Short mmCIF file of C-alpha atoms in Angstrom, two decimals:
data_model
loop_
_atom_site.label_atom_id
_atom_site.label_comp_id
_atom_site.label_asym_id
_atom_site.label_seq_id
_atom_site.Cartn_x
_atom_site.Cartn_y
_atom_site.Cartn_z
CA MET A 172 104.46 221.19 109.06
CA THR A 173 106.91 219.26 106.87
CA ASN A 174 109.21 220.94 104.36
CA ARG A 175 107.43 219.16 101.51
CA LEU A 176 104.07 220.60 102.59
CA LYS A 177 105.62 224.05 102.92
CA VAL A 178 107.03 223.75 99.39
CA ASN A 179 103.57 222.85 98.07
CA ILE A 180 101.85 225.73 99.88
CA PHE A 181 104.45 228.37 99.02
CA ALA A 182 104.68 227.31 95.36
CA PHE A 183 100.89 227.30 94.97
CA ILE A 184 100.55 230.81 96.44
CA ALA A 185 103.25 232.09 94.07
CA VAL A 186 101.69 230.48 91.00
CA LEU A 187 98.20 231.66 91.97
CA PHE A 188 99.30 235.30 91.86
CA TRP A 189 101.44 234.74 88.75
CA GLY A 190 98.45 233.31 86.94
CA SER A 191 96.53 236.51 87.68
CA GLY A 192 99.39 238.54 86.18
CA PHE A 193 98.42 237.57 82.61
CA PRO A 194 94.91 239.10 82.51
CA PHE A 195 95.93 242.13 84.61
CA THR A 196 98.71 242.87 82.11
CA ARG A 197 96.17 242.57 79.30
CA VAL A 198 93.99 245.18 81.06
CA ILE A 199 96.83 247.70 80.75
CA GLY A 200 97.37 246.96 77.06
CA ASP A 201 99.45 249.65 75.37
CA GLN A 202 98.50 252.45 77.80
CA ILE A 203 101.81 251.86 79.58
CA SER A 204 104.64 250.58 77.39
CA SER A 205 106.28 247.22 78.06
CA LEU A 206 109.52 248.85 79.20
CA ASN A 207 107.84 251.30 81.54
CA LEU A 208 105.47 248.71 82.97
CA GLY A 209 108.51 246.53 83.62
CA PHE A 210 110.08 249.39 85.56
CA ILE A 211 106.92 249.89 87.64
CA ARG A 212 106.79 246.20 88.56
CA CYS A 213 110.50 246.08 89.40
CA ALA A 214 110.45 249.30 91.42
CA LEU A 215 107.37 248.43 93.50
CA ALA A 216 108.64 244.90 94.18
CA ALA A 217 112.09 246.20 95.15
CA ILE A 218 110.71 248.87 97.51
CA ILE A 219 108.29 246.49 99.25
CA LEU A 220 110.81 243.68 99.62
CA LEU A 221 113.64 245.98 100.69
CA VAL A 222 111.51 247.59 103.42
CA ILE A 223 110.43 244.18 104.72
CA GLY A 224 114.00 242.91 104.43
CA LEU A 225 115.47 245.80 106.37
CA ILE A 226 112.86 245.37 109.11
CA THR A 227 113.60 241.65 109.39
CA GLY A 228 117.35 242.19 109.20
CA ILE A 229 118.44 240.59 105.91
CA GLY A 230 122.13 240.40 105.10
CA LYS A 231 123.89 242.24 102.30
CA PRO A 232 125.44 240.54 99.25
CA LYS A 233 128.53 238.75 100.55
CA SER A 234 130.96 239.76 97.82
CA LEU A 235 131.37 241.78 94.65
CA LYS A 236 131.15 238.54 92.68
CA ASP A 237 127.78 237.82 94.27
CA CYS A 238 126.62 241.30 93.21
CA GLY A 239 127.32 240.18 89.67
CA TRP A 240 125.20 237.09 90.22
CA PHE A 241 122.41 239.27 91.62
CA LEU A 242 122.61 241.47 88.52
CA LEU A 243 121.99 238.36 86.42
CA SER A 244 119.25 237.18 88.79
CA GLY A 245 117.63 240.62 88.69
CA ALA A 246 117.59 240.48 84.90
CA THR A 247 116.31 236.92 84.49
CA GLY A 248 113.73 237.12 87.27
CA PHE A 249 112.68 240.75 87.06
CA SER A 250 113.82 243.36 84.51
CA VAL A 251 114.33 241.32 81.32
CA TYR A 252 111.64 238.84 82.31
CA PHE A 253 109.02 241.58 82.79
CA ILE A 254 109.90 243.21 79.47
CA PHE A 255 109.45 239.94 77.55
CA PHE A 256 106.28 239.18 79.51
CA ASN A 257 104.68 242.53 78.73
CA LEU A 258 105.70 242.42 75.06
CA GLY A 259 104.25 238.95 74.64
CA LEU A 260 100.86 239.84 76.07
CA LEU A 261 100.42 242.75 73.66
CA THR A 262 99.44 240.22 70.98
CA LEU A 263 98.76 236.94 72.84
CA THR A 264 95.74 236.10 74.96
CA SER A 265 96.23 235.26 78.63
CA SER A 266 95.72 231.55 77.99
CA GLU A 267 98.16 231.46 75.05
CA GLY A 268 100.84 233.29 77.00
CA SER A 269 100.41 231.19 80.12
CA VAL A 270 100.59 227.91 78.21
CA ILE A 271 103.86 228.93 76.56
CA CYS A 272 105.22 229.94 79.98
CA ALA A 273 104.23 226.48 81.26
CA THR A 274 107.33 225.12 79.50
CA THR A 275 109.47 226.73 82.23
CA PRO A 276 109.69 223.57 84.41
CA ILE A 277 111.06 221.57 81.50
CA LEU A 278 113.56 224.27 80.54
CA THR A 279 114.62 224.46 84.20
CA ALA A 280 115.05 220.69 84.35
CA ILE A 281 117.26 220.73 81.26
CA ILE A 282 119.53 223.39 82.77
CA VAL A 283 119.67 221.58 86.14
CA PHE A 284 120.42 218.33 84.30
CA TYR A 285 123.57 219.84 82.83
CA MET A 286 124.58 221.83 85.92
CA TYR A 287 123.72 219.48 88.78
CA LYS A 288 123.26 216.16 86.99
CA GLU A 289 119.67 215.77 88.19
CA ARG A 290 118.58 212.71 86.26
CA ILE A 291 116.22 212.78 83.26
CA ASN A 292 115.23 209.33 82.00
CA GLY A 293 114.02 208.25 78.58
CA LEU A 294 110.38 208.99 79.40
CA GLY A 295 111.43 212.42 80.64
CA TRP A 296 113.11 213.31 77.36
CA THR A 297 110.06 211.97 75.49
CA MET A 298 107.82 214.27 77.51
CA ILE A 299 110.11 217.21 76.76
CA VAL A 300 109.64 216.57 73.03
CA THR A 301 105.89 216.06 73.58
CA ALA A 302 105.56 219.39 75.36
CA PHE A 303 107.27 221.25 72.55
CA ILE A 304 105.06 219.49 69.99
CA GLY A 305 102.17 220.93 71.98
CA VAL A 306 103.72 224.40 71.69
CA ILE A 307 103.97 223.98 67.90
CA LEU A 308 100.32 222.89 67.67
CA LEU A 309 99.22 225.84 69.80
CA LEU A 310 101.11 228.27 67.60
CA PHE A 311 100.26 226.83 64.19
CA TRP A 312 96.85 225.21 64.70
CA ASP A 313 94.99 227.60 62.41
CA SER A 314 97.67 227.29 59.74
CA ILE A 315 97.56 223.49 59.83
CA PHE A 316 93.87 222.77 60.40
CA GLY A 317 92.13 226.12 59.94
CA SER A 318 91.58 228.59 57.15
CA ALA A 319 94.79 230.58 57.63
CA ALA A 320 96.87 230.74 54.48
CA GLY A 321 100.45 229.56 55.01
CA PHE A 322 102.22 229.39 58.33
CA SER A 323 102.04 232.40 60.58
CA VAL A 324 102.68 232.97 64.24
CA GLY A 325 101.83 235.85 66.54
CA ILE A 326 104.66 238.28 67.15
CA GLY A 327 104.20 237.82 70.90
CA VAL A 328 105.24 234.16 70.84
CA PHE A 329 108.99 234.77 70.78
CA PRO A 330 109.11 237.16 73.77
CA MET A 331 106.76 234.90 75.76
CA PHE A 332 108.93 231.88 75.07
CA MET A 333 111.94 233.95 76.15
CA CYS A 334 110.04 234.57 79.40
CA ALA A 335 110.02 230.86 80.04
CA ALA A 336 113.71 230.59 79.16
CA VAL A 337 115.00 233.45 81.31
CA PHE A 338 112.81 232.41 84.26
CA ALA A 339 114.28 228.93 84.03
CA VAL A 340 117.68 230.56 84.52
CA TYR A 341 116.31 232.52 87.49
CA ASN A 342 115.11 229.27 89.08
CA VAL A 343 118.58 227.77 88.79
CA LEU A 344 120.20 230.94 90.17
CA ASN A 345 117.93 230.63 93.23
CA ARG A 346 119.52 227.27 93.88
CA VAL A 347 122.99 228.76 93.39
CA PHE A 348 122.25 231.41 96.03
CA VAL A 349 120.82 228.83 98.45
CA ASN A 350 124.05 226.85 98.12
CA LYS A 351 125.94 230.06 98.92
CA GLY A 352 124.02 230.40 102.19
CA TYR A 353 121.52 233.13 101.24
CA SER A 354 117.99 233.06 102.68
CA ALA A 355 114.91 233.19 100.48
CA MET A 356 114.24 236.79 101.58
CA GLU A 357 117.79 237.84 100.73
CA ILE A 358 117.63 236.19 97.31
CA VAL A 359 114.37 237.75 96.20
CA THR A 360 115.08 241.16 97.74
CA TRP A 361 118.49 241.69 96.18
CA SER A 362 117.34 240.24 92.86
CA ALA A 363 114.45 242.74 92.82
CA VAL A 364 116.70 245.64 93.85
CA PHE A 365 119.27 244.92 91.17
CA GLY A 366 116.48 244.40 88.63
CA ALA A 367 115.02 247.81 89.51
CA VAL A 368 118.44 249.46 89.18
CA GLU A 369 118.77 247.93 85.73
CA MET A 370 115.53 249.65 84.71
CA LEU A 371 116.04 253.10 86.23
CA MET A 372 116.66 254.52 82.75
CA PHE A 373 112.94 254.10 82.03
CA LEU A 374 111.78 256.27 84.96
CA PRO A 375 111.53 259.54 82.92
CA GLY A 376 109.27 257.92 80.32
CA THR A 377 107.15 256.16 82.92
CA LEU A 378 105.84 259.28 84.65
CA PRO A 379 103.95 260.83 81.69
CA GLU A 380 102.48 257.45 80.69
CA VAL A 381 101.19 256.85 84.20
CA ALA A 382 99.69 260.36 84.24
CA SER A 383 97.79 259.72 81.00
CA ALA A 384 96.74 256.11 81.69
CA THR A 385 93.27 255.20 82.95
CA ALA A 386 92.63 254.45 86.61
CA SER A 387 92.13 250.75 85.85
CA ALA A 388 95.48 250.58 84.06
CA ASN A 389 97.31 252.27 86.94
CA LEU A 390 95.61 250.11 89.56
CA SER A 391 96.48 247.03 87.52
CA SER A 392 100.14 248.08 87.36
CA ILE A 393 100.19 248.57 91.14
CA TYR A 394 98.61 245.15 91.62
CA LEU A 395 101.24 243.61 89.33
CA GLY A 396 104.06 245.24 91.30
CA VAL A 397 102.74 244.12 94.68
CA PHE A 398 101.28 240.63 94.23
CA PRO A 399 102.60 238.86 91.10
CA SER A 400 105.97 240.51 91.78
CA ALA A 401 106.86 241.08 95.45
CA VAL A 402 104.53 238.57 97.14
CA SER A 403 104.82 235.79 94.56
CA TYR A 404 108.58 236.02 94.25
CA TYR A 405 109.05 235.82 98.02
CA PHE A 406 106.98 232.65 98.31
CA TRP A 407 108.66 231.22 95.21
CA SER A 408 112.13 231.72 96.68
CA LYS A 409 110.94 230.06 99.90
CA ALA A 410 109.66 227.09 97.91
CA ILE A 411 112.87 226.73 95.88
CA ALA A 412 115.01 227.02 99.04
CA LEU A 413 113.06 224.29 100.88
CA ALA A 414 112.70 221.86 97.95
CA ASP A 415 114.97 218.80 97.81
CA ARG A 416 114.73 218.90 94.02
CA THR A 417 114.10 222.06 91.98
CA GLY A 418 111.26 220.29 90.17
CA GLU A 419 109.21 219.96 93.36
CA ALA A 420 108.51 223.69 93.14
CA THR A 421 108.68 224.34 89.38
CA ASN A 422 106.13 221.59 88.73
CA TYR A 423 103.48 223.95 90.08
CA LEU A 424 103.95 226.21 87.06
CA PHE A 425 101.88 223.81 84.97
CA ILE A 426 98.68 225.06 86.65
CA ASN A 427 99.42 228.63 85.55
CA PRO A 428 97.41 228.26 82.31
CA LEU A 429 94.34 227.06 84.21
CA ILE A 430 94.50 229.98 86.66
CA ALA A 431 95.22 232.54 83.94
CA THR A 432 92.46 231.21 81.67
CA ILE A 433 89.80 231.24 84.40
CA ILE A 434 90.65 234.77 85.56
CA ALA A 435 90.87 236.05 81.97
CA LEU A 436 87.50 234.46 81.17
CA VAL A 437 85.90 236.28 84.11
CA MET A 438 87.74 239.61 83.75
CA LEU A 439 88.17 239.96 79.99
CA HIS A 440 85.76 237.38 78.53
CA GLU A 441 88.67 235.75 76.71
CA VAL A 442 87.62 232.35 75.37
CA PRO A 443 90.57 230.13 74.35
CA GLY A 444 90.60 228.81 70.79
CA ILE A 445 90.68 225.10 69.92
CA GLY A 446 94.40 225.28 69.19
CA THR A 447 95.06 226.61 72.69
CA PHE A 448 92.99 223.80 74.20
CA VAL A 449 94.64 221.00 72.19
CA GLY A 450 98.16 222.37 72.41
CA GLY A 451 97.67 223.27 76.06
CA ILE A 452 96.46 219.79 77.00
CA ILE A 453 99.47 218.22 75.27
CA ILE A 454 101.90 220.65 76.92
CA ILE A 455 100.44 220.25 80.40
CA THR A 456 100.24 216.46 80.04
CA GLY A 457 103.88 216.39 78.99
CA VAL A 458 104.90 218.56 81.92
CA ILE A 459 102.87 216.55 84.47
CA VAL A 460 104.20 213.18 83.29
CA PHE A 461 107.71 214.62 83.16
CA SER A 462 107.33 215.95 86.70
CA ILE A 463 106.09 212.60 88.09
CA LYS A 464 108.15 210.10 86.09
CA GLY A 465 110.83 212.08 84.25
CA GLY A 466 113.48 211.83 86.95
CA GLU A 467 113.00 208.24 88.10
#
């Protein structure tokens, strides 16, 4: 099996579980707060990955400086990311949230462009602008073409866009760690552990909320901690580590909206609005064209 095929398989598995994370988070709603749900996801992912890592013999962080990098990676990939993710889905539908998160590959490419000089041509920059026009249409469709008075935007848009931004940083940090000689398992495990440590302050508030939440909410939080967190992040780190270019893996994020929308339609009967369809098509088209032609 070639590295390219492995990248495709690993990235698809990761994105498949991530797509399911949107509707499962919506199931929980406000029964478990965004901060406490973030702690649950971080803690479960850290425990699972650390146990597997210790069994397989992963190495420790190589220096105190690298511990600092893992603190940042734990925040951008786990603790801060989960908080923004959960906050966003309190007011956004699964399809809206997933489409906004689909801008992650472009944000990653911009960071890599400045850090590693990975080329972005004129068409690539055009597609970046196109994708963000799609975001604007998704957010303001009703204000522009509908009956909404004035311009308004859901409060969940900002935290969901921050999800895309901080995860773009996490993607780049994965590459930094690979260049330092860390394995995919070491990267994701120590990122999860440091992310969980960053959220330990929320443990006291988590226990009573879990005790009062419904069984479906608690089962959903466990699912989120195991699959869209531990399992997905492991396969994602493997994909990033094996990819010749970061974009080979991050391009798969554009199918997140499709996965999230289908699962949300089945689970929650969420039907996307016309603005989500139009804006989503423009965003995904921009990302696909950028992924295929933006670096040539």
